[in-house]
Tab-separated table of C-alpha atoms and ligand atoms in Angstrom:
chain	number	residue	atom	x	y	z
Z	1	UNK	CA	0.000	0.000	0.000
Z	2	UNK	CA	1.210	3.483	-0.773
Z	3	UNK	CA	2.110	6.066	1.834
Z	4	UNK	CA	3.307	9.680	2.039
Z	5	UNK	CA	6.484	10.700	3.821
Z	6	UNK	CA	6.523	14.373	4.815
Z	7	UNK	CA	9.281	16.386	6.470
Z	8	UNK	CA	7.410	19.332	7.901
Z	9	UNK	CA	8.332	22.913	8.597
Z	10	UNK	CA	8.769	24.335	5.090
Z	11	UNK	CA	6.666	27.388	4.198
Z	12	UNK	CA	4.796	26.728	0.941
Z	13	UNK	CA	5.289	29.256	-1.862
Z	14	UNK	CA	3.855	29.441	-5.348
Z	15	UNK	CA	0.635	29.098	-7.289
Z	16	UNK	CA	-1.949	26.305	-7.470
Z	17	UNK	CA	-4.786	26.045	-9.998
Z	18	UNK	CA	-7.886	24.521	-8.387
Z	19	UNK	CA	-9.260	21.487	-10.255
Z	20	UNK	CA	-12.850	20.728	-11.170
Z	21	UNK	CA	-15.036	19.506	-8.322
Z	22	UNK	CA	-15.191	15.790	-7.557
Z	23	UNK	CA	-18.587	16.003	-5.886
Z	24	UNK	CA	-20.036	17.998	-8.767
Z	25	UNK	CA	-18.483	15.774	-11.451
Z	26	UNK	CA	-19.892	12.467	-10.142
Z	27	UNK	CA	-23.643	13.258	-10.464
Z	28	UNK	CA	-22.933	15.240	-13.654
Z	29	UNK	CA	-21.378	12.130	-15.176
Z	30	UNK	CA	-24.381	10.034	-14.101
Z	31	UNK	CA	-26.652	12.507	-15.932
Z	32	UNK	CA	-25.303	11.103	-19.228
Z	33	UNK	CA	-27.707	8.200	-18.593
Z	34	UNK	CA	-30.665	10.579	-19.054
Z	35	UNK	CA	-30.213	10.977	-22.822
Z	36	UNK	CA	-29.140	9.039	-25.924
Z	37	UNK	CA	-27.225	12.089	-27.168
Z	38	UNK	CA	-23.617	13.011	-26.344
Z	39	UNK	CA	-22.859	14.737	-23.045
Z	40	UNK	CA	-19.400	16.245	-22.758
Z	41	UNK	CA	-17.978	17.507	-19.496
Z	42	UNK	CA	-14.855	19.623	-19.152
Z	43	UNK	CA	-12.698	20.033	-16.040
Z	44	UNK	CA	-13.505	16.563	-14.700
Z	45	UNK	CA	-10.782	15.852	-12.124
Z	46	UNK	CA	-8.661	12.751	-12.671
Z	47	UNK	CA	-9.323	10.850	-9.435
Z	48	UNK	CA	-9.969	7.299	-8.304
Z	49	UNK	CA	-13.678	8.190	-7.845
Z	50	UNK	CA	-14.142	9.672	-11.325
Z	51	UNK	CA	-12.283	6.698	-12.866
Z	52	UNK	CA	-14.620	4.360	-11.001
Z	53	UNK	CA	-17.621	6.353	-12.210
Z	54	UNK	CA	-16.383	5.977	-15.815
Z	55	UNK	CA	-16.119	2.226	-15.209
Z	56	UNK	CA	-19.624	2.097	-13.733
Z	57	UNK	CA	-21.142	4.086	-16.604
Z	58	UNK	CA	-19.397	1.890	-19.198
Z	59	UNK	CA	-20.912	-1.149	-17.487
Z	60	UNK	CA	-24.288	0.573	-17.938
Z	61	UNK	CA	-23.912	0.947	-21.693
Z	62	UNK	CA	-22.360	4.433	-21.853
Z	63	UNK	CA	-19.550	4.878	-24.366
Z	64	UNK	CA	-16.825	7.104	-22.964
Z	65	UNK	CA	-13.783	8.328	-24.849
Z	66	UNK	CA	-10.502	7.526	-23.040
Z	67	UNK	CA	-9.564	10.336	-20.622
Z	68	UNK	CA	-6.579	11.530	-22.647
Z	69	UNK	CA	-8.284	11.442	-26.083
Z	70	UNK	CA	-7.503	14.679	-27.991
Z	71	UNK	CA	-4.895	15.544	-25.350
Z	72	UNK	CA	-7.655	16.756	-23.021
Z	73	UNK	CA	-7.282	14.595	-19.908
Z	74	UNK	CA	-10.024	16.427	-18.027
Z	75	UNK	CA	-12.663	16.074	-20.726
Z	76	UNK	CA	-15.226	13.314	-20.370
Z	77	UNK	CA	-17.159	12.706	-23.598
Z	78	UNK	CA	-20.036	10.285	-22.970
Z	79	UNK	CA	-22.911	8.806	-24.924
Z	80	UNK	CA	-25.395	6.234	-23.664
Z	81	UNK	CA	-25.764	3.694	-26.459
Z	82	UNK	CA	-27.034	0.514	-24.783
Z	83	UNK	CA	-30.195	1.158	-22.724
Z	84	UNK	CA	-30.614	-2.536	-21.895
Z	85	UNK	CA	-28.138	-2.318	-18.997
Z	86	UNK	CA	-29.804	-1.388	-15.712
Z	87	UNK	CA	-27.680	-3.110	-13.057
Z	88	UNK	CA	-24.962	-1.246	-11.146
Z	89	UNK	CA	-22.767	-4.067	-9.846
Z	90	UNK	CA	-21.640	-4.309	-6.231
Z	91	UNK	CA	-17.982	-4.703	-7.252
Z	92	UNK	CA	-17.950	-1.172	-8.671
Z	93	UNK	CA	-20.438	0.553	-6.343
Z	94	UNK	CA	-18.658	-0.677	-3.198
Z	95	UNK	CA	-15.541	1.285	-4.239
Z	96	UNK	CA	-17.426	4.563	-4.322
Z	97	UNK	CA	-20.604	5.559	-2.472
Z	98	UNK	CA	-21.435	8.077	-5.201
Z	99	UNK	CA	-22.316	5.080	-7.385
Z	100	UNK	CA	-25.802	5.595	-5.871
Z	101	UNK	CA	-26.276	8.627	-8.142
Z	102	UNK	CA	-26.948	6.403	-11.166
Z	103	UNK	CA	-30.174	5.259	-9.453
Z	104	UNK	CA	-32.368	8.283	-10.337
Z	105	UNK	CA	-31.154	8.618	-13.958
Z	106	UNK	CA	-31.487	4.863	-14.692
Z	107	UNK	CA	-34.975	4.723	-13.225
Z	108	UNK	CA	-36.149	7.853	-15.046
Z	109	UNK	CA	-34.739	6.983	-18.462
Z	110	UNK	CA	-34.783	3.178	-18.554
Z	111	UNK	CA	-37.733	2.557	-16.220
Z	112	UNK	CA	-35.769	0.139	-14.070
Z	113	UNK	CA	-32.645	0.111	-11.923
Z	114	UNK	CA	-30.824	-2.393	-9.782
Z	115	UNK	CA	-28.145	-0.648	-7.766
Z	116	UNK	CA	-26.120	-2.265	-5.069
Z	117	UNK	CA	-26.913	-0.620	-1.711
Z	118	UNK	CA	-23.827	1.324	-0.576
Z	119	UNK	CA	-22.532	0.236	2.824
Z	120	UNK	CA	-21.383	2.440	5.703
Z	121	UNK	CA	-17.957	4.015	5.667
Z	122	UNK	CA	-15.405	5.510	8.009
Z	123	UNK	CA	-17.399	8.716	8.482
Z	124	UNK	CA	-20.610	7.022	9.602
Z	125	UNK	CA	-23.552	4.818	8.673
Z	126	UNK	CA	-24.533	6.784	5.513
Z	127	UNK	CA	-28.159	5.664	4.997
Z	128	UNK	CA	-30.004	6.136	1.669
Z	129	UNK	CA	-33.564	6.181	3.053
Z	130	UNK	CA	-34.149	9.764	1.831
Z	131	UNK	CA	-33.119	8.855	-1.732
Z	132	UNK	CA	-35.623	6.003	-1.677
Z	133	UNK	CA	-38.346	8.091	-0.049
Z	134	UNK	CA	-37.927	10.731	-2.762
Z	135	UNK	CA	-38.035	8.272	-5.646
Z	136	UNK	CA	-41.008	6.426	-4.118
Z	137	UNK	CA	-42.832	9.777	-3.956
Z	138	UNK	CA	-42.358	9.969	-7.756
Z	139	UNK	CA	-44.196	6.678	-8.074
Z	140	UNK	CA	-41.277	4.233	-8.143
Z	141	UNK	CA	-41.774	0.814	-6.664
Z	142	UNK	CA	-38.671	-0.005	-4.656
Z	143	UNK	CA	-37.654	-3.230	-2.950
Z	144	UNK	CA	-34.417	-4.550	-1.493
Z	145	UNK	CA	-33.095	-7.828	-2.847
Z	146	UNK	CA	-29.819	-9.504	-1.886
Z	147	UNK	CA	-28.211	-6.182	-0.934
Z	148	UNK	CA	-29.474	-4.420	-4.053
Z	149	UNK	CA	-31.995	-1.600	-4.409
Z	150	UNK	CA	-34.450	-2.682	-7.107
Z	151	UNK	CA	-36.534	0.202	-8.470
Z	152	UNK	CA	-39.218	0.228	-11.170
Z	153	UNK	CA	-41.068	3.200	-12.644
Z	154	UNK	CA	-44.888	3.032	-12.961
Z	155	UNK	CA	-46.561	2.463	-16.350
Z	156	UNK	CA	-48.873	5.080	-17.834
Z	157	UNK	CA	-52.162	4.272	-19.663
Z	158	UNK	CA	-50.225	3.486	-22.882
Z	159	UNK	CA	-47.907	1.137	-21.063
Z	160	UNK	CA	-44.880	3.488	-21.065
Z	161	UNK	CA	-42.805	3.531	-17.930
Z	162	UNK	CA	-42.513	7.057	-16.550
Z	163	UNK	CA	-42.133	8.610	-13.107
Z	164	UNK	CA	-44.823	11.042	-11.943
Z	165	UNK	CA	-44.148	14.595	-10.767
Z	166	UNK	CA	-45.150	15.034	-7.121
Z	167	UNK	CA	-44.313	16.863	-3.914
Z	168	UNK	CA	-41.125	15.473	-2.345
Z	169	UNK	CA	-39.694	16.311	1.086
Z	170	UNK	CA	-35.993	15.486	1.511
Z	171	UNK	CA	-35.323	16.584	5.108
Z	172	UNK	CA	-33.674	14.082	7.446
Z	173	UNK	CA	-32.256	14.207	10.978
Z	174	UNK	CA	-29.135	16.061	9.770
Z	175	UNK	CA	-30.688	18.282	7.136
Z	176	UNK	CA	-31.125	17.565	3.456
Z	177	UNK	CA	-29.180	15.042	1.422
Z	178	UNK	CA	-26.844	16.119	-1.374
Z	179	UNK	CA	-26.770	12.961	-3.493
Z	180	UNK	CA	-30.422	12.252	-2.612
Z	181	UNK	CA	-31.318	15.652	-4.082
Z	182	UNK	CA	-29.183	14.845	-7.143
Z	183	UNK	CA	-31.103	11.587	-7.629
Z	184	UNK	CA	-34.564	13.118	-7.263
Z	185	UNK	CA	-33.701	16.186	-9.355
Z	186	UNK	CA	-32.347	14.050	-12.216
Z	187	UNK	CA	-35.325	11.702	-12.055
Z	188	UNK	CA	-37.891	14.529	-11.884
Z	189	UNK	CA	-36.422	16.120	-15.038
Z	190	UNK	CA	-37.988	13.287	-17.085
Z	191	UNK	CA	-41.107	12.710	-14.944
Z	192	UNK	CA	-44.621	13.392	-16.143
Z	193	UNK	CA	-45.800	16.657	-14.553
Z	194	UNK	CA	-44.306	18.951	-11.939
Z	195	UNK	CA	-42.175	17.942	-8.975
Z	196	UNK	CA	-41.562	20.242	-6.028
Z	197	UNK	CA	-38.549	19.225	-3.953
Z	198	UNK	CA	-38.715	20.724	-0.464
Z	199	UNK	CA	-35.716	20.701	1.853
Z	200	UNK	CA	-33.544	20.255	-1.232
Z	201	UNK	CA	-29.776	20.480	-0.781
Z	202	UNK	CA	-28.488	23.990	-1.611
Z	203	UNK	CA	-24.904	22.840	-2.262
Z	204	UNK	CA	-23.166	24.403	-5.301
Z	205	UNK	CA	-22.697	20.888	-6.703
Z	206	UNK	CA	-26.504	20.515	-6.947
Z	207	UNK	CA	-26.767	23.890	-8.661
Z	208	UNK	CA	-24.160	22.706	-11.146
Z	209	UNK	CA	-26.135	19.531	-11.845
Z	210	UNK	CA	-29.258	21.651	-12.365
Z	211	UNK	CA	-27.375	23.862	-14.827
Z	212	UNK	CA	-26.309	20.827	-16.869
Z	213	UNK	CA	-29.861	19.439	-16.848
Z	214	UNK	CA	-31.205	22.806	-18.010
Z	215	UNK	CA	-28.736	22.855	-20.890
Z	216	UNK	CA	-29.964	19.326	-21.747
Z	217	UNK	CA	-33.502	20.733	-21.991
Z	218	UNK	CA	-34.844	20.346	-18.438
Z	219	UNK	CA	-37.191	22.924	-16.951
Z	220	UNK	CA	-36.003	23.714	-13.408
Z	221	UNK	CA	-36.586	26.665	-11.048
Z	222	UNK	CA	-35.197	27.464	-7.619
Z	223	UNK	CA	-31.700	25.985	-7.897
Z	224	UNK	CA	-29.540	26.910	-4.918
Z	225	UNK	CA	-32.617	27.249	-2.683
Z	226	UNK	CA	-34.301	24.592	-0.494
Z	227	UNK	CA	-37.341	24.533	-2.798
Z	228	UNK	CA	-36.680	23.325	-6.333
Z	229	UNK	CA	-39.480	23.046	-8.875
Z	230	UNK	CA	-39.022	20.722	-11.838
Z	231	UNK	CA	-41.477	20.667	-14.748
Z	232	UNK	CA	-40.824	17.268	-16.321
Z	233	UNK	CA	-40.064	17.021	-20.053
Z	234	UNK	CA	-40.422	14.001	-22.350
Z	235	UNK	CA	-36.809	13.802	-23.308
Z	236	UNK	CA	-33.459	15.423	-22.734
Z	237	UNK	CA	-30.776	16.128	-25.319
Z	238	UNK	CA	-27.001	16.329	-25.351
Z	239	UNK	CA	-24.949	19.153	-23.813
Z	240	UNK	CA	-21.457	20.415	-23.120
Z	241	UNK	CA	-20.644	21.685	-19.641
Z	242	UNK	CA	-17.693	22.833	-17.540
Z	243	UNK	CA	-17.545	21.472	-13.985
Z	244	UNK	CA	-17.316	24.070	-11.176
Z	245	UNK	CA	-14.033	24.363	-9.240
Z	246	UNK	CA	-13.626	22.113	-6.213
Z	247	UNK	CA	-14.397	24.215	-3.126
Z	248	UNK	CA	-13.027	21.533	-0.800
Z	249	UNK	CA	-9.729	21.199	-2.645
Z	250	UNK	CA	-9.548	25.016	-2.627
Z	251	UNK	CA	-10.141	25.202	1.138
Z	252	UNK	CA	-7.581	22.466	1.748
Z	253	UNK	CA	-4.850	24.409	-0.088
Z	254	UNK	CA	-5.773	27.646	1.725
Z	255	UNK	CA	-5.120	25.803	4.984
Z	256	UNK	CA	-1.904	24.300	3.573
Z	257	UNK	CA	-0.682	27.865	2.966
Z	258	UNK	CA	-1.796	29.045	6.398
Z	259	UNK	CA	-0.501	26.095	8.430
Z	260	UNK	CA	2.936	26.336	6.807
Z	261	UNK	CA	3.042	30.161	7.179
Z	262	UNK	CA	3.576	30.270	3.427
Z	263	UNK	CA	2.759	32.596	0.546
Z	264	UNK	CA	0.430	30.838	-1.869
Z	265	UNK	CA	-1.767	32.099	-4.701
Z	266	UNK	CA	-4.748	30.021	-5.819
Z	267	UNK	CA	-6.316	30.405	-9.244
Z	268	UNK	CA	-9.742	29.153	-10.389
Z	269	UNK	CA	-10.766	29.824	-6.770
Z	270	UNK	CA	-14.537	29.522	-6.038
Z	271	UNK	CA	-14.889	32.553	-3.763
Z	272	UNK	CA	-18.694	32.656	-3.610
Z	273	UNK	CA	-18.984	29.013	-2.554
Z	274	UNK	CA	-16.830	29.385	0.554
Z	275	UNK	CA	-18.475	32.154	2.606
Z	276	UNK	CA	-18.726	30.215	5.885
Z	277	UNK	CA	-15.162	28.947	5.495
Z	278	UNK	CA	-13.869	32.503	4.936
Z	279	UNK	CA	-15.834	33.681	7.972
Z	280	UNK	CA	-14.070	31.141	10.222
Z	281	UNK	CA	-10.685	31.904	8.643
Z	282	UNK	CA	-11.187	35.614	9.402
Z	283	UNK	CA	-11.673	34.720	13.037
Z	284	UNK	CA	-8.464	32.677	12.975
Z	285	UNK	CA	-6.648	35.606	11.353
Z	286	UNK	CA	-6.125	34.105	7.884
Z	287	UNK	CA	-7.283	36.458	5.113
Z	288	UNK	CA	-7.420	36.275	1.328
Z	289	UNK	CA	-6.490	39.042	-1.124
Z	290	UNK	CA	-8.404	38.881	-4.362
Z	291	UNK	CA	-5.891	39.605	-7.106
Z	292	UNK	CA	-8.394	40.152	-9.908
Z	293	UNK	CA	-11.809	41.677	-10.521
Z	294	UNK	CA	-14.422	39.202	-11.806
Z	295	UNK	CA	-14.982	39.762	-15.526
Z	296	UNK	CA	-18.669	38.834	-15.088
Z	297	UNK	CA	-20.951	36.642	-12.948
Z	298	UNK	CA	-19.539	33.481	-14.535
Z	299	UNK	CA	-16.053	34.425	-13.311
Z	300	UNK	CA	-17.033	35.079	-9.686
Z	301	UNK	CA	-16.133	31.534	-8.795
Z	302	UNK	CA	-12.927	31.439	-10.813
Z	303	UNK	CA	-10.877	34.081	-9.007
Z	304	UNK	CA	-7.198	34.427	-8.134
Z	305	UNK	CA	-6.528	34.827	-4.424
Z	306	UNK	CA	-3.418	35.131	-2.307
Z	307	UNK	CA	-3.471	33.691	1.207
Z	308	UNK	CA	-2.209	35.904	4.049
Z	309	UNK	CA	-1.115	33.674	6.863
Z	310	UNK	CA	-0.367	35.298	10.226
Z	311	UNK	CA	2.391	34.024	12.515
Z	312	UNK	CA	-0.083	33.753	15.395
Z	313	UNK	CA	-3.383	31.958	14.772
Z	314	UNK	CA	-6.481	32.788	16.845
Z	315	UNK	CA	-8.779	30.016	18.099
Z	316	UNK	CA	-12.374	29.734	16.855
Z	317	UNK	CA	-15.597	27.720	17.090
Z	318	UNK	CA	-16.726	26.106	13.843
Z	319	UNK	CA	-20.003	24.212	13.373
Z	320	UNK	CA	-20.456	22.088	10.270
Z	321	UNK	CA	-23.821	22.549	8.577
Z	322	UNK	CA	-25.431	22.044	5.197
Z	323	UNK	CA	-24.482	24.701	2.626
Z	324	UNK	CA	-24.168	27.676	3.011
Z	325	UNK	CA	-22.872	26.638	6.458
Z	326	UNK	CA	-19.345	25.454	7.156
Z	327	UNK	CA	-18.732	22.289	5.073
Z	328	UNK	CA	-18.169	19.013	6.879
Z	329	UNK	CA	-15.648	18.167	4.146
Z	330	UNK	CA	-13.323	20.892	5.528
Z	331	UNK	CA	-13.759	20.002	9.203
Z	332	UNK	CA	-10.654	17.800	9.580
Z	333	UNK	CA	-8.471	20.311	7.711
Z	334	UNK	CA	-9.628	23.228	9.883
Z	335	UNK	CA	-9.040	21.126	12.990
Z	336	UNK	CA	-5.431	20.514	11.930
Z	337	UNK	CA	-4.966	24.301	11.739
Z	338	UNK	CA	-6.678	24.929	15.086
Z	339	UNK	CA	-4.297	22.470	16.760
Z	340	UNK	CA	-1.691	25.242	16.375
Z	341	UNK	CA	-3.884	28.212	17.351
Z	342	UNK	CA	-3.130	30.299	20.393
Z	343	UNK	CA	-5.983	29.248	22.717
Z	344	UNK	CA	-8.981	26.928	22.899
Z	345	UNK	CA	-11.110	26.113	19.869
Z	346	UNK	CA	-14.171	23.957	19.368
Z	347	UNK	CA	-15.362	22.064	16.316
Z	348	UNK	CA	-18.959	20.801	16.271
Z	349	UNK	CA	-19.922	18.215	13.635
Z	350	UNK	CA	-23.614	18.377	12.700
Z	351	UNK	CA	-23.629	16.409	9.437
Z	352	UNK	CA	-21.715	13.221	10.215
Z	353	UNK	CA	-21.653	12.947	14.049
Z	354	UNK	CA	-18.840	10.346	14.013
Z	355	UNK	CA	-16.545	12.084	11.565
Z	356	UNK	CA	-13.658	12.364	14.023
Z	357	UNK	CA	-11.282	9.538	13.049
Z	358	UNK	CA	-8.536	12.095	12.483
Z	359	UNK	CA	-8.616	13.054	16.188
Z	360	UNK	CA	-6.591	10.111	17.579
Z	361	UNK	CA	-4.101	10.436	14.714
Z	362	UNK	CA	-3.627	14.179	15.374
Z	363	UNK	CA	-3.181	13.309	19.053
Z	364	UNK	CA	-0.315	11.008	18.028
Z	365	UNK	CA	1.317	14.096	16.557
Z	366	UNK	CA	1.055	15.994	19.850
Z	367	UNK	CA	-2.319	17.691	19.348
Z	368	UNK	CA	-4.333	18.372	22.511
Z	369	UNK	CA	-7.912	17.437	21.550
Z	370	UNK	CA	-10.790	16.133	23.637
Z	371	UNK	CA	-13.809	14.683	21.911
Z	372	UNK	CA	-17.148	15.073	23.660
Z	373	UNK	CA	-19.898	13.578	21.484
Z	374	UNK	CA	-20.200	15.705	18.384
Z	375	UNK	CA	-17.789	18.333	19.761
Z	376	UNK	CA	-14.018	18.372	19.708
Z	377	UNK	CA	-12.295	20.745	22.114
Z	378	UNK	CA	-8.896	21.749	20.808
Z	379	UNK	CA	-6.296	23.322	23.053
Z	380	UNK	CA	-3.698	24.873	20.758
Z	381	UNK	CA	-0.123	23.594	21.181
Z	382	UNK	CA	3.159	25.303	20.227
Z	383	UNK	CA	4.101	22.613	17.746
Z	384	UNK	CA	3.081	19.287	16.258
Z	385	UNK	CA	5.634	16.503	16.037
Z	386	UNK	CA	5.899	14.119	13.083
Z	387	UNK	CA	4.710	10.531	13.639
Z	388	UNK	CA	3.488	7.528	11.661
Z	389	UNK	CA	-0.299	7.946	11.256
Z	390	UNK	CA	-3.120	6.114	9.499
Z	391	UNK	CA	-5.424	7.706	6.948
Z	392	UNK	CA	-9.024	6.598	7.571
Z	393	UNK	CA	-11.080	8.530	5.027
Z	394	UNK	CA	-10.533	11.143	2.368
Z	395	UNK	CA	-10.842	14.382	4.345
Z	396	UNK	CA	-9.304	12.982	7.552
Z	397	UNK	CA	-6.272	12.071	5.428
Z	398	UNK	CA	-6.121	15.621	4.081
Z	399	UNK	CA	-6.136	16.913	7.666
Z	400	UNK	CA	-3.175	14.644	8.474
Z	401	UNK	CA	-1.214	15.834	5.429
Z	402	UNK	CA	-1.747	19.440	6.566
Z	403	UNK	CA	-0.621	18.580	10.089
Z	404	UNK	CA	2.430	16.835	8.608
Z	405	UNK	CA	3.359	19.958	6.616
Z	406	UNK	CA	3.541	21.949	9.866
Z	407	UNK	CA	4.991	19.270	12.144
Z	408	UNK	CA	8.589	19.063	13.287
Z	409	UNK	CA	10.312	16.008	11.825
Z	410	UNK	CA	8.945	13.170	9.720
Z	411	UNK	CA	5.302	12.175	9.318
Z	412	UNK	CA	4.375	8.991	7.473
Z	413	UNK	CA	0.755	8.772	6.360
Z	414	UNK	CA	-0.316	5.260	5.494
Z	415	UNK	CA	-3.153	4.248	3.168
Z	416	UNK	CA	-3.081	7.336	0.957
Z	417	UNK	CA	-5.442	5.652	-1.490
Z	418	UNK	CA	-8.109	7.548	0.452
Z	419	UNK	CA	-6.520	10.825	-0.704
Z	420	UNK	CA	-6.355	9.636	-4.292
Z	421	UNK	CA	-10.163	9.454	-4.255
Z	422	UNK	CA	-10.473	13.212	-3.935
Z	423	UNK	CA	-7.224	15.121	-4.573
Z	424	UNK	CA	-5.584	15.027	-7.980
Z	425	UNK	CA	-1.830	14.440	-7.608
Z	426	UNK	CA	-1.756	16.071	-4.204
Z	427	UNK	CA	1.877	15.259	-3.460
Z	428	UNK	CA	3.030	16.758	-6.792
Z	429	UNK	CA	1.049	19.946	-6.144
Z	430	UNK	CA	2.594	20.263	-2.684
Z	431	UNK	CA	6.083	19.482	-4.033
Z	432	UNK	CA	5.691	22.305	-6.556
Z	433	UNK	CA	4.940	24.599	-3.630
Z	434	UNK	CA	8.182	23.521	-1.971
Z	435	UNK	CA	6.887	20.888	0.454
Z	436	UNK	CA	9.159	17.983	1.300
Z	437	UNK	CA	6.677	15.196	0.557
Z	438	UNK	CA	7.038	11.939	-1.340
Z	439	UNK	CA	4.893	8.945	-2.155
Z	440	UNK	CA	6.377	5.515	-1.513
Z	441	UNK	CA	5.365	1.889	-1.370
Z	442	UNK	CA	4.941	0.985	2.275
Z	443	UNK	CA	4.754	-2.814	1.728
K	501	LIG	N1	-28.716	11.068	5.303
K	501	LIG	C1	-29.829	10.366	5.749
K	501	LIG	N2	-30.527	9.636	4.822
K	501	LIG	C2	-30.187	9.609	3.513
K	501	LIG	C3	-29.064	10.333	3.065
K	501	LIG	C4	-28.355	11.049	4.001
K	501	LIG	O1	-30.160	10.395	6.910
K	501	LIG	O2	-30.869	8.947	2.732
K	501	LIG	C5	-27.955	11.845	6.267
K	501	LIG	C6	-26.482	11.437	6.332
K	501	LIG	O3	-26.281	10.364	7.221
K	501	LIG	C7	-25.840	12.724	6.798
K	501	LIG	C8	-26.673	13.796	6.113
K	501	LIG	O4	-27.892	13.180	5.801
K	501	LIG	O5	-25.991	12.856	8.189
K	501	LIG	C9	-26.057	14.376	4.872
K	501	LIG	O6	-25.654	13.331	3.982
K	501	LIG	P1	-25.704	13.511	2.411
K	501	LIG	O7	-26.676	12.546	1.828
K	501	LIG	O8	-25.873	14.953	2.076
K	501	LIG	O9	-24.258	13.046	1.974
K	501	LIG	P2	-23.895	12.446	0.564
K	501	LIG	O10	-24.753	13.063	-0.456
K	501	LIG	O11	-23.836	10.961	0.636
K	501	LIG	C10	-22.159	14.250	-0.150
K	501	LIG	C11	-20.693	14.291	-0.468
K	501	LIG	C12	-19.894	14.111	0.814
K	501	LIG	C13	-20.267	15.229	1.779
K	501	LIG	C14	-21.772	15.205	2.037
K	501	LIG	C15	-22.245	16.338	2.921
K	501	LIG	C16	-20.555	13.417	-2.717
K	501	LIG	C17	-20.071	12.344	-3.622
K	501	LIG	N3	-20.360	13.227	-1.416
K	501	LIG	O12	-22.402	12.962	0.385
K	501	LIG	O13	-18.533	14.263	0.440
K	501	LIG	O14	-19.580	15.065	2.999
K	501	LIG	O15	-22.479	15.293	0.784
K	501	LIG	O16	-21.898	17.556	2.379
K	501	LIG	O17	-21.056	14.426	-3.159
K	501	LIG	C18	-16.231	13.823	0.553
K	501	LIG	O18	-16.101	14.406	-0.531
K	501	LIG	O19	-15.255	13.519	1.276
K	501	LIG	C19	-17.556	13.499	1.048
K	501	LIG	C20	-17.775	12.582	1.988
């Protein structure tokens, strides 16, 4: 298994271009199942998860040009050519929970779907009850069989299988559901009649999916709000679309600059998607200078920013919440930074109550953290000390890399395949910024 070796203490300097968003790209790719015409996406990040999604879509009869065709490695040109395939196999879905986002498109377009039920993962139990509730509200008959979700669309008076537009409520104990909203939104685009999704996820990745669906011919109102109205259409056509920048990758590199007391500029930076993150950074004393003026609304989330990292970091209290609140996917990274703040901080996790596997690993590096239920109390220390640590999930691993960049001595992070799911060539990016980091085979 591969690992990272980091010698910490070097301030990072240079420029990083933020890649396209993983969590936007995955449901966008699944939307290719909604039409027989070509769907081409640009700025699809080259990650283990997007490679697995290509594999899953191919198994479902979607032709996809190889990633480097035409010398454009981030372009994903897809066309669904074999509608007879409706089974998403366990062997592919188990590698990536986002495999669930083929469920809505398959059901809406092909009338039937068999998708292996995703299991739990390191950040919690991850149920899919809201996805199923939403699709059932659109008339789908859903059963569970041998670990698979089996869903069938109702037949209309002429015997055609088609979902029915209805009122759908997607609120759960921890707010809405991002991929559940993606599933219902995609399915409703082809349903007969109007669907109103209440307590819809407001995440920018859902807005991006809605924008692609609209350019495919869907009729959608209210994107970015908790109430989305979808007037179903009979068919969708092809489209070409550029994936939004990855707000979580962006936030991770802001913290890399701050934790190493470096001088880093980020381009393609999604300023408007990171309000709550910027608010917490302000409190900590980390500010961003915008180096350009947006040329128009489309450029507001593709800015160039320079990170100002103070020598002394203030403590803060951060609470993860659905968008536009502080993103749970930046919780571990912020915690790594707060370990070095001057005072006591608190992090409260309201999306995935057990998403704290990075805590014992940070403690191994000298962090002073106490976990009390969904809160972590962090008493800032003067320094972190390198240690061998274990990556447990994608964002926890990112938090450990950040801690390693600041720590005295050598940190070895095992199981970096978690990082490869969500950060494109992270060690090369950090090397270019002057970090002493290398990938090696730990076996
Ligand atoms: N939930 C339910 N029932 C459901 C679905 C979700 O109770 O049917 C609960 C979850 O247990 C959680 C909350 O609702 O407490 C939110 O979960 P959500 O469904 O929104 O998560 P997701 O759609 O499965 C996406 C991202 C995650 C990110 C979350 C929250 C993708 C591929 N994944 O997951 O990203 O943490 O939204 O923002 O978009 C990551 O990138 O590292 C990652 C885990």
